[in-house]
Coordinates of C-alpha atoms and ligand atoms in Angstrom, one line a residue:
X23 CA -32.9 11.1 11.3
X24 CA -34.8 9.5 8.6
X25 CA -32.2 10.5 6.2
X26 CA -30.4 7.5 4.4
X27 CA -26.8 7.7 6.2
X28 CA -24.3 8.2 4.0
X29 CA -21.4 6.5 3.2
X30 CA -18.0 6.8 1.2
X31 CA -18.0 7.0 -2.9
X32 CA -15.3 4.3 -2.6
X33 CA -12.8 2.3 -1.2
X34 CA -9.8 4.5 -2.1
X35 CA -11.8 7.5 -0.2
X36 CA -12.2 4.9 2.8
X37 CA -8.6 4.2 2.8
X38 CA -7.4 7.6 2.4
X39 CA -9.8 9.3 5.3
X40 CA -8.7 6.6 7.5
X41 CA -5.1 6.7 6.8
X42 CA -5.5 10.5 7.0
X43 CA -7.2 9.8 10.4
X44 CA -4.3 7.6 11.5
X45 CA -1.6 9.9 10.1
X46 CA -1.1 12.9 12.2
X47 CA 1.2 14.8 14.5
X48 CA 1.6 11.2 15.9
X49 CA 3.6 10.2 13.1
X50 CA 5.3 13.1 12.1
X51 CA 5.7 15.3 15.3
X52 CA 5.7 12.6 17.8
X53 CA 7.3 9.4 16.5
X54 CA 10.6 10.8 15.2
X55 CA 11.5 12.2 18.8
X56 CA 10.1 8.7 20.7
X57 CA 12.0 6.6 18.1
X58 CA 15.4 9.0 18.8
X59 CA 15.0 9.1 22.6
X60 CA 14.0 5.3 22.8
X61 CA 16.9 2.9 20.8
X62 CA 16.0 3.8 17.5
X63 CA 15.7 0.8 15.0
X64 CA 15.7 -1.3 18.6
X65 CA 12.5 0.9 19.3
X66 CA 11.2 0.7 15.8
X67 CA 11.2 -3.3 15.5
X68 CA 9.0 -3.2 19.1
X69 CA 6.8 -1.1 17.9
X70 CA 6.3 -2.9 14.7
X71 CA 5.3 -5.8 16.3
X72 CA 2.9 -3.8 18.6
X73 CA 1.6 -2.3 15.9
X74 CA 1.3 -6.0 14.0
X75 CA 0.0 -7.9 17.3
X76 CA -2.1 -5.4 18.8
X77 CA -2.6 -2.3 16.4
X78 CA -4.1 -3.9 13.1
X79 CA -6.3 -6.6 15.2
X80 CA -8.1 -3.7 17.5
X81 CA -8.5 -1.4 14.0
X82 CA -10.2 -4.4 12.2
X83 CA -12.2 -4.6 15.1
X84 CA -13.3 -1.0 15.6
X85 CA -13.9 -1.0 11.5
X86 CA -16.0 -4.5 12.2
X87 CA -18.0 -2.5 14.9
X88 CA -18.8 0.1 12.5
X89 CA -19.9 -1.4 9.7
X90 CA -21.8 -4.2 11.1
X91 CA -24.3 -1.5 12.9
X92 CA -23.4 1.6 10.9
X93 CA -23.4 3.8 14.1
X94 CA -21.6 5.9 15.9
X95 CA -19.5 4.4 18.9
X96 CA -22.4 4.9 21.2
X97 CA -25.3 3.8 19.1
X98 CA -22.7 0.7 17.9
X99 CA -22.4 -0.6 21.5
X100 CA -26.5 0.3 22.1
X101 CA -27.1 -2.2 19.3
X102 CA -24.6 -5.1 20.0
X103 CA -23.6 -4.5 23.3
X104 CA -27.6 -3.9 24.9
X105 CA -26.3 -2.8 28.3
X106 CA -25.4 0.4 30.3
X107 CA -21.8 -0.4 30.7
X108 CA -20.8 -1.5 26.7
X109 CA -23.0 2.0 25.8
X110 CA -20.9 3.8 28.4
X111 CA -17.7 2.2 26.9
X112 CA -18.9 4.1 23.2
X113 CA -19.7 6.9 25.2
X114 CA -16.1 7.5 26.9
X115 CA -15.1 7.4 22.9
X116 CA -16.8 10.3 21.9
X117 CA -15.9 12.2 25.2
X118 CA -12.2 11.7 24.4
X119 CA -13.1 13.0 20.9
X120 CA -14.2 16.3 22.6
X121 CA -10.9 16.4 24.5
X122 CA -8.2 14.8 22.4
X123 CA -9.4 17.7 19.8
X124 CA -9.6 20.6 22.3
X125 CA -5.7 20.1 22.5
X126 CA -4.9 18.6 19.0
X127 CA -6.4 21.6 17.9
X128 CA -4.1 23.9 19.6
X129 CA -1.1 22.0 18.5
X130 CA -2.4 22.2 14.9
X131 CA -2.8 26.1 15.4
X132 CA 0.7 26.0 16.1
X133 CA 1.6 24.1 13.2
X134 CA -0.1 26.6 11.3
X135 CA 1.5 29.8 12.3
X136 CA 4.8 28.2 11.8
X137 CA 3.9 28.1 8.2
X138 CA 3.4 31.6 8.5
X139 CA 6.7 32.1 10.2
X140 CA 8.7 29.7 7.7
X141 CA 7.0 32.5 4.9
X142 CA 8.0 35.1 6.4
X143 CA 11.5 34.4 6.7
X144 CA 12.0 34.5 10.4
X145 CA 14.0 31.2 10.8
X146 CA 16.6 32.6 8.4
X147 CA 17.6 35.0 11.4
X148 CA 18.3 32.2 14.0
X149 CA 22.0 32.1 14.8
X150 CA 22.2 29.4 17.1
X151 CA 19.6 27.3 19.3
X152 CA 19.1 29.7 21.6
X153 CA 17.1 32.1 19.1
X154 CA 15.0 28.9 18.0
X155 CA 13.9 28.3 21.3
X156 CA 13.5 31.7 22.7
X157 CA 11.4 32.1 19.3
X158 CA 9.1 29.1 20.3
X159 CA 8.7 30.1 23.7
X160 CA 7.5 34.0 22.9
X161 CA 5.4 32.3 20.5
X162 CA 3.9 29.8 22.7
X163 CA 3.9 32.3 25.5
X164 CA 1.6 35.4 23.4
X165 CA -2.0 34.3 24.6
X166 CA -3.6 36.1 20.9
X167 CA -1.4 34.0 18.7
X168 CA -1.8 31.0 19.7
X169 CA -5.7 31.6 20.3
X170 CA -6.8 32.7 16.7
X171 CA -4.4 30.0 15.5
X172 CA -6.1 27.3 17.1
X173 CA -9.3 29.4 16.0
X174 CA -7.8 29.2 12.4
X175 CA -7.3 25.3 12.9
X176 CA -10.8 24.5 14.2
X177 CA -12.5 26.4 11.8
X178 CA -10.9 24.4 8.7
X179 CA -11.7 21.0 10.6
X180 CA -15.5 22.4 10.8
X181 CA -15.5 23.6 7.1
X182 CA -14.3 20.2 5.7
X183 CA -16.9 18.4 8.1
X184 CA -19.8 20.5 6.9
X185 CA -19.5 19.3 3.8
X186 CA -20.8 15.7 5.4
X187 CA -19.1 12.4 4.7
X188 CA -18.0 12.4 0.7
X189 CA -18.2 16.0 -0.1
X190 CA -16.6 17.1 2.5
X191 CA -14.4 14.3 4.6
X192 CA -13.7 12.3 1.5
X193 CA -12.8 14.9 -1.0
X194 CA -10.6 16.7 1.6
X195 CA -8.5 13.4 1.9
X196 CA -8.6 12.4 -1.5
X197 CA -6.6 15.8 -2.4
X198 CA -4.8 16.2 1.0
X199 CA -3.0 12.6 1.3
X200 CA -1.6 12.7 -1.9
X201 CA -0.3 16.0 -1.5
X202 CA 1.1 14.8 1.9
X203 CA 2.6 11.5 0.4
X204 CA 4.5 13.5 -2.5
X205 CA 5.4 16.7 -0.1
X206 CA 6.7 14.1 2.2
X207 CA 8.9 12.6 -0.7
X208 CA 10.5 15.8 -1.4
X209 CA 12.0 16.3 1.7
X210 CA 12.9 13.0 2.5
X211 CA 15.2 13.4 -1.2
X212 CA 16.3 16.5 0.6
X213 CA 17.2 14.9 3.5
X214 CA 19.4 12.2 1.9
X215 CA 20.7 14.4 -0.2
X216 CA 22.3 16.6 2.5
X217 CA 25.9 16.3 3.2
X218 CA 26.4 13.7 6.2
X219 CA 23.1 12.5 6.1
X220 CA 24.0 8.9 6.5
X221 CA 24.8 9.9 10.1
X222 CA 21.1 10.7 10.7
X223 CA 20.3 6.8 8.7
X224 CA 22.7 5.4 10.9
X225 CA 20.3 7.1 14.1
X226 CA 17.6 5.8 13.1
X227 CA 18.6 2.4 11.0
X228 CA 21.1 1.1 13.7
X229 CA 19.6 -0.7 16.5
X230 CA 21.0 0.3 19.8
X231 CA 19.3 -2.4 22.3
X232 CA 20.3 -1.3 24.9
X233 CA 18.7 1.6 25.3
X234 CA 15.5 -0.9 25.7
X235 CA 13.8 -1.4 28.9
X236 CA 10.5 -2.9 30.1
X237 CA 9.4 1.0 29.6
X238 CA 10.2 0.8 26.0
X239 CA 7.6 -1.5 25.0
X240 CA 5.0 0.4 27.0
X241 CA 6.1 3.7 25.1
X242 CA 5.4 1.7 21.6
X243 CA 2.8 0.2 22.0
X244 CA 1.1 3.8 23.6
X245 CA 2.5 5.2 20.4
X246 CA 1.0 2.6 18.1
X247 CA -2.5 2.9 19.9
X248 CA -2.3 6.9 19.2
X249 CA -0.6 6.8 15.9
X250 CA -3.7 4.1 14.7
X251 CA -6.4 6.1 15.5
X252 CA -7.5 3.6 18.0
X253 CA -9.7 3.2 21.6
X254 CA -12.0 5.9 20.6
X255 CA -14.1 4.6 17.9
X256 CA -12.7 6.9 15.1
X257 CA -11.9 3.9 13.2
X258 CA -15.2 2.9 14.5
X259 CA -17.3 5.8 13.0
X260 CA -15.3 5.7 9.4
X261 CA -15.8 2.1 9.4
X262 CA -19.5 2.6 9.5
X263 CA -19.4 4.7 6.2
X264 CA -18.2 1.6 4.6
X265 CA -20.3 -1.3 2.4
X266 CA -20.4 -4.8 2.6
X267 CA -18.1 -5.5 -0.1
X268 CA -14.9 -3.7 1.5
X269 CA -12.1 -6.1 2.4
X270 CA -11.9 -5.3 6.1
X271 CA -8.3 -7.0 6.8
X272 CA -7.1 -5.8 3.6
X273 CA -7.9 -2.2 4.1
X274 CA -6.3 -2.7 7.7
X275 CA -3.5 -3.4 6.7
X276 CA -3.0 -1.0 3.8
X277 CA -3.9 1.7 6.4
X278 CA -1.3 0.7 9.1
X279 CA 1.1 0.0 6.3
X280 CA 0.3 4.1 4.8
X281 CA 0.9 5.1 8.6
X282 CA 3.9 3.4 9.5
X283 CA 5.5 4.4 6.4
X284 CA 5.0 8.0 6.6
X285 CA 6.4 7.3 10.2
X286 CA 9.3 6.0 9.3
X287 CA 9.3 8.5 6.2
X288 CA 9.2 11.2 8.6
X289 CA 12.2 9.7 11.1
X290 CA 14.5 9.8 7.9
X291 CA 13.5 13.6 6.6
X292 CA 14.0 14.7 10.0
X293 CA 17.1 12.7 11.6
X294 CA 19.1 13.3 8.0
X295 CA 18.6 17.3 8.6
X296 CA 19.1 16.8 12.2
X297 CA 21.9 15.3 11.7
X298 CA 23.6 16.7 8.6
X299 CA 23.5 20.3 10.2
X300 CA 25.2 19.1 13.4
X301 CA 22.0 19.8 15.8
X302 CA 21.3 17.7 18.6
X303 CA 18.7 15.0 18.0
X304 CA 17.3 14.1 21.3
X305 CA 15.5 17.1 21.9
X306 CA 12.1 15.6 22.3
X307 CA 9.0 17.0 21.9
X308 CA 10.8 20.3 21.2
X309 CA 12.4 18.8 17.9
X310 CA 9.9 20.1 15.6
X311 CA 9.6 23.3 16.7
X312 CA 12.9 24.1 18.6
X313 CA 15.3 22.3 16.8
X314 CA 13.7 21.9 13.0
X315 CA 13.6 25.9 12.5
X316 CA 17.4 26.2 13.2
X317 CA 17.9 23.2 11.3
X318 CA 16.1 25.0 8.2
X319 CA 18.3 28.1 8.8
X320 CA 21.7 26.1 8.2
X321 CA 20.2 24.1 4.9
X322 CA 20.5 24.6 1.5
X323 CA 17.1 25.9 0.4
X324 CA 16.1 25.8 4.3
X325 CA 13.0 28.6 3.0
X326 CA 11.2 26.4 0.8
X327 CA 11.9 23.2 2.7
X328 CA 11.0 24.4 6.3
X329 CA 7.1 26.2 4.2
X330 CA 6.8 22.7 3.0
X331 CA 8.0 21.3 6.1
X332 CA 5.1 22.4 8.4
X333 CA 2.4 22.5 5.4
X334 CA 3.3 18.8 5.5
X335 CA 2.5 18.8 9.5
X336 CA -1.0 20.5 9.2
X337 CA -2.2 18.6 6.6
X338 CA -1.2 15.6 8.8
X339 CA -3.0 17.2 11.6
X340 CA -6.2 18.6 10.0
X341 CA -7.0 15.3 8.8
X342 CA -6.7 13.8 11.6
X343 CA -8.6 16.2 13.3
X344 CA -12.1 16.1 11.2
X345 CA -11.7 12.4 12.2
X346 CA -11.8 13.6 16.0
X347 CA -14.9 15.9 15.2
X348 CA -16.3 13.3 12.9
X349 CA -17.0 10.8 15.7
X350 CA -19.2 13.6 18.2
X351 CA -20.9 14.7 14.9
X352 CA -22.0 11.3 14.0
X353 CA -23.0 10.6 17.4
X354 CA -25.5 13.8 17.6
X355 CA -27.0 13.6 14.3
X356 CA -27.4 9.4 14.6
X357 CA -28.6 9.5 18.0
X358 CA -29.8 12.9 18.3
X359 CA -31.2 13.4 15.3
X360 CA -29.6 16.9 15.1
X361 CA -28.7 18.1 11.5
X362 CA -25.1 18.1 10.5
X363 CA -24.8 21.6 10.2
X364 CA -26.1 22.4 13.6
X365 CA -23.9 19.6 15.3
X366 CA -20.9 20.5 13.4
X367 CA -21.3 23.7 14.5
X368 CA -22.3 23.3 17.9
X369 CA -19.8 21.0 18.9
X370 CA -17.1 22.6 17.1
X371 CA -17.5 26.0 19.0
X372 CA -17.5 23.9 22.0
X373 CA -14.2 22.2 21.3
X374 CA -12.9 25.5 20.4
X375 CA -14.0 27.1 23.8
X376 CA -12.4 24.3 25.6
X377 CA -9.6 24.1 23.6
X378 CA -9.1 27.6 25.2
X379 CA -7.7 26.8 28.5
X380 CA -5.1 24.4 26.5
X381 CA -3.9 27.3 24.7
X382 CA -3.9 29.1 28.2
X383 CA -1.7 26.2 29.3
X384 CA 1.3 27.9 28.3
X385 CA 1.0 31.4 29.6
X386 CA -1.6 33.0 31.4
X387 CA -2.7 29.3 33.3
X388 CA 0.7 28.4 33.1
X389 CA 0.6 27.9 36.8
X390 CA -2.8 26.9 37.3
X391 CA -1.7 22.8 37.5
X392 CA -3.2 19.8 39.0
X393 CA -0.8 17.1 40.1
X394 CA 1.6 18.9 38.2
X395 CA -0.1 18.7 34.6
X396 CA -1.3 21.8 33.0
X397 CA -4.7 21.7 31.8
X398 CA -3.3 20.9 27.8
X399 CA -0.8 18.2 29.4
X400 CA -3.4 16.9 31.7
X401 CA -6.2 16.9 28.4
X402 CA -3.2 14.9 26.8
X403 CA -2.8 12.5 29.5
X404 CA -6.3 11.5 30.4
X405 CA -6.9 10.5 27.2
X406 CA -3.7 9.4 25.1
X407 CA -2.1 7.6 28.5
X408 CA -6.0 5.9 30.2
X409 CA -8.9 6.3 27.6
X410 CA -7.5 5.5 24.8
X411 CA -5.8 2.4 26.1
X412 CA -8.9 1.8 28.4
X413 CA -11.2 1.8 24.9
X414 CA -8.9 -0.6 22.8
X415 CA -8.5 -3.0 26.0
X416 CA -12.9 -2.9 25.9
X417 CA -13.0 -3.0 22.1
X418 CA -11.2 -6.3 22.2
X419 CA -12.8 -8.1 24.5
X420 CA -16.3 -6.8 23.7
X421 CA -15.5 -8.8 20.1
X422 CA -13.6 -11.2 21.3
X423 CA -15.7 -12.3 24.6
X424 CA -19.1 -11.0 24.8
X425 CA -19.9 -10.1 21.5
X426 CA -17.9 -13.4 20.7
X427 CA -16.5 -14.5 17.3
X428 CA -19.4 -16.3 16.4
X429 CA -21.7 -13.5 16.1
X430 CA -19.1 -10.9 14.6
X431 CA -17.5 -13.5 12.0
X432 CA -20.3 -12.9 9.6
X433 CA -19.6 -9.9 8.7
X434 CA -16.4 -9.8 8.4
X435 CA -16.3 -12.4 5.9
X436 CA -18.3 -9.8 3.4
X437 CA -15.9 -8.9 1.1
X438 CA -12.8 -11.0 2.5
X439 CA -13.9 -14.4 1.4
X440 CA -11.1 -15.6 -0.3
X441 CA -9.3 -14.8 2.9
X442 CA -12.2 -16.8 5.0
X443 CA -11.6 -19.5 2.3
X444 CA -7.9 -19.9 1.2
X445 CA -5.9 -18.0 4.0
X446 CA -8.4 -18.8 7.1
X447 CA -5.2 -19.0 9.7
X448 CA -5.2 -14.8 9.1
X449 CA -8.5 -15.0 10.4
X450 CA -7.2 -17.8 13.3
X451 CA -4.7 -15.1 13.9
X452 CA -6.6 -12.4 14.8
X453 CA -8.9 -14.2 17.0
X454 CA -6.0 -15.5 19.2
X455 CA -4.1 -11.8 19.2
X456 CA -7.6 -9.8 20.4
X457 CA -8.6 -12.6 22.5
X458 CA -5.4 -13.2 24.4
X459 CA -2.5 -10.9 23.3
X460 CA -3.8 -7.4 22.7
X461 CA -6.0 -7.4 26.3
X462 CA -3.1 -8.7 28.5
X463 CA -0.4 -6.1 26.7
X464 CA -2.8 -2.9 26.9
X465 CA -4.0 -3.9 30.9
X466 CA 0.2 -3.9 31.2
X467 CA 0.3 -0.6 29.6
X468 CA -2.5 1.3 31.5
X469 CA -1.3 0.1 34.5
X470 CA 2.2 0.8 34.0
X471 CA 0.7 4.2 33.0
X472 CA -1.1 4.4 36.2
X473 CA 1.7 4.2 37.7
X474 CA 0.9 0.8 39.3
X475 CA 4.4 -0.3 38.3
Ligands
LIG512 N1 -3.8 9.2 14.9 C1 -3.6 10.6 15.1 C2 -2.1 11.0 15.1 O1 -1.3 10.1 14.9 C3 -4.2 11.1 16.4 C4 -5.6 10.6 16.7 C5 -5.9 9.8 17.8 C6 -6.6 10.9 15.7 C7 -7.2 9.4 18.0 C8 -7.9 10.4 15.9 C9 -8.2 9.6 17.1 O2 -1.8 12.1 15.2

């Protein structure tokens, strides 16, 4: 406890754990499908301005948080907030660490054996989309596989956290990112390179309003909470291994900017292979797993490109990941005093075991539902559909209202004043989007999301 608390050898390794936090299945997995399903460039404009309005004001906040009390969530609300309810607000963040985790991880897992798969040559056997699935669901469906690869998953998320804040989170990114960003470049050339790729551009490029409802706007600006990183105090906890002469707002926006490109990255690697092999892109959440391996079977190269493919994905994942197990460590060896080994070991064998009944979800406890979720979709729902948006919607107003402007400007003026002097209607911005926009929109989303309307 007495230990100095460490913090990140520089800004680059700031910007590339966070980005790697923020970059995940969300991107790459989830956003392709949502974009497809939802209008395509209609949906992608939406979400950029959720992401522009709401996002990057809530992630300056949570950084603000961190920094200014270099503290976990919990301990961060302890010290500015100084009542039960703001420290039970920090508290709900590291809870849905525990259980966005327990099912990330098991997604990850999956992500993982298809890397084995891709190796070993069994989407080179798929003759039509029938095989794909049936592959994914025998898969999905054998209880051992997809518990040791979730297994597999969590213990590389608890070896790179060991190795504490630079030597382990920090050096991970600063050698995973880059590999992502220029694995990511490869197949996007392979994408556009494909013969009739431009149809899969024209998916995703060619606005189609109206395929926009009221329902759109809640699905992006859901997507742009998850995809951020935010409501949880992840950005929270990074942001507290930062120094005073960071650029808050400037390392915001470089890390939305890194995530929504590899979003949109990932929308034209995917939809140009979708399309250029004649598959059918509206598959949802089955399009990386269903569709992608038959897509890889009809490619030129498909064996390389599909290895690459899902390396791409767990990379993605894992860093998002030790972010998720970053924020219960921090909170047990800040306000526990517990060493980091111990906590990172603890709590990761904890995550795992409760990751268990997510795996379970899909065979053996297939059945076993609760208003019609499974255990992994109800672990999803809870916290991607109410805490998440229920944290952001308390983040902002705890700056904006209680904590108040006044109090929290200080701060962030440490290493952004030329911003604070020459460009102070930035600043003006944010204040009005987290006082007035980003509350009302997210309060529309969870209740929408509740099912209110
Ligand atoms: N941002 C990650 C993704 O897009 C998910 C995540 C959510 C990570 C919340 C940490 C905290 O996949």
């Amino acid at each position: 406890m007495n230990q100095p608390r460490e913090q990140w050898a520089s800004k680059l390794g700031f910007i590339l754990a966070a980005a790697g936090s923020a970059i995940g299945l969300g991107n790459i997995w989830k956003f392709p499908y949502v974009a497809g399903e939802n209008g395509g460039a209609a949906f992608i404009i939406i979400y950029l301005i959720c992401i522009l309005v709401i996002g990057l004001p809530v992630l300056i906040s949570e950084i603000l948080i961190g920094r200014t009390t270099q503290s976990n969530p919990v301990g961060a609300f302890r010290a500015l907030g100084k009542n039960k309810f703001w420290i039970s607000i920090g508290a709900m963040g590291v809870i849905a660490g525990f259980i966005i985790l327990s099912f990330y991880s098991v997604v990850g897992g999956w992500s993982l054996g298809y890397i084995i798969e891709a190796s070993s040559g069994v989407f080179s056997n798929f003759s039509d989309g029938n095989a794909a699935n049936a592959h994914f669901v025998s898969l999905i469906g054998n209880p051992v596989w997809i518990i040791s690869l979730h297994a597999l998953f969590m213990t590389i998320s608890v070896a790179i956290v060991l190795g504490g804040v630079q030597k382990g989170i920090e050096k991970g990114s600063k050698f995973l990112m880059p590999l992502l960003f220029i694995i990511m470049i490869v197949l996007v050339l392979r994408g556009l390179t494909l013969e009739g790729a431009e149809k899969g551009l024209d998916f995703i490029l060619n606005p189609r309003w109206d395929q926009i409802s009221a329902e759109t706007v809640l699905v992006a600006l859901g997507q742009a909470f998850f995809t951020l990183s935010l409501g949880m105090g992840a950005m929270l906890t990074y942001g507290s291994y930062i120094s005073d002469s960071d650029n808050i707002f400037a390392s915001g926006v470089q890390i939305v900017f890194l995530d929504t490109l590899i979003a949109l990255l990932a929308g034209v690697a995917i939809f140009t292979a979708v399309f250029a092999t004649g598959q059918n892109p509206g598959s949802g959440p089955g399009l990386i797993f269903q569709t992608l391996p038959l897509v890889f079977t009809k490619m030129p190269g498909g064996y390389l490109f599909s290895i690459l493919f899902f390396l791409l994905l767990t990379i993605a994942a894992i860093t998002s990941s030790i972010s998720l197990l970053e924020v219960v460590v921090a909170y047990f060896v800040d306000d526990k005093g517990w060493s980091r080994k111990n906590a990172v070991l603890v709590f990761g064998g904890i995550i795992f075991i409760l990751g268990i009944p997510c795996a379970l979800s899909f065979n053996i406890l297939s059945d076993f539902t609760l208003l019609g979720l499974t255990w992994f979709d109800m672990s999803d729902y809870v916290t991607s559909n109410l805490m998440l948006p229920l944290g952001g919607f308390f983040i902002a107003i705890f700056v904006a209202y209680f904590w108040g402007y006044q109090r929290a400007l200080p701060n962030l003026r440490n290493g952004a004043e030329i911003l604070f002097e020459k460009y102070s209607w930035i600043i003006t911005a944010w204040k009005i989007f987290l006082k007035y926009f980003s509350p009302v929109m997210i309060l529309l989303v969870l209740l929408h999301s509740l099912g209110v309307f």
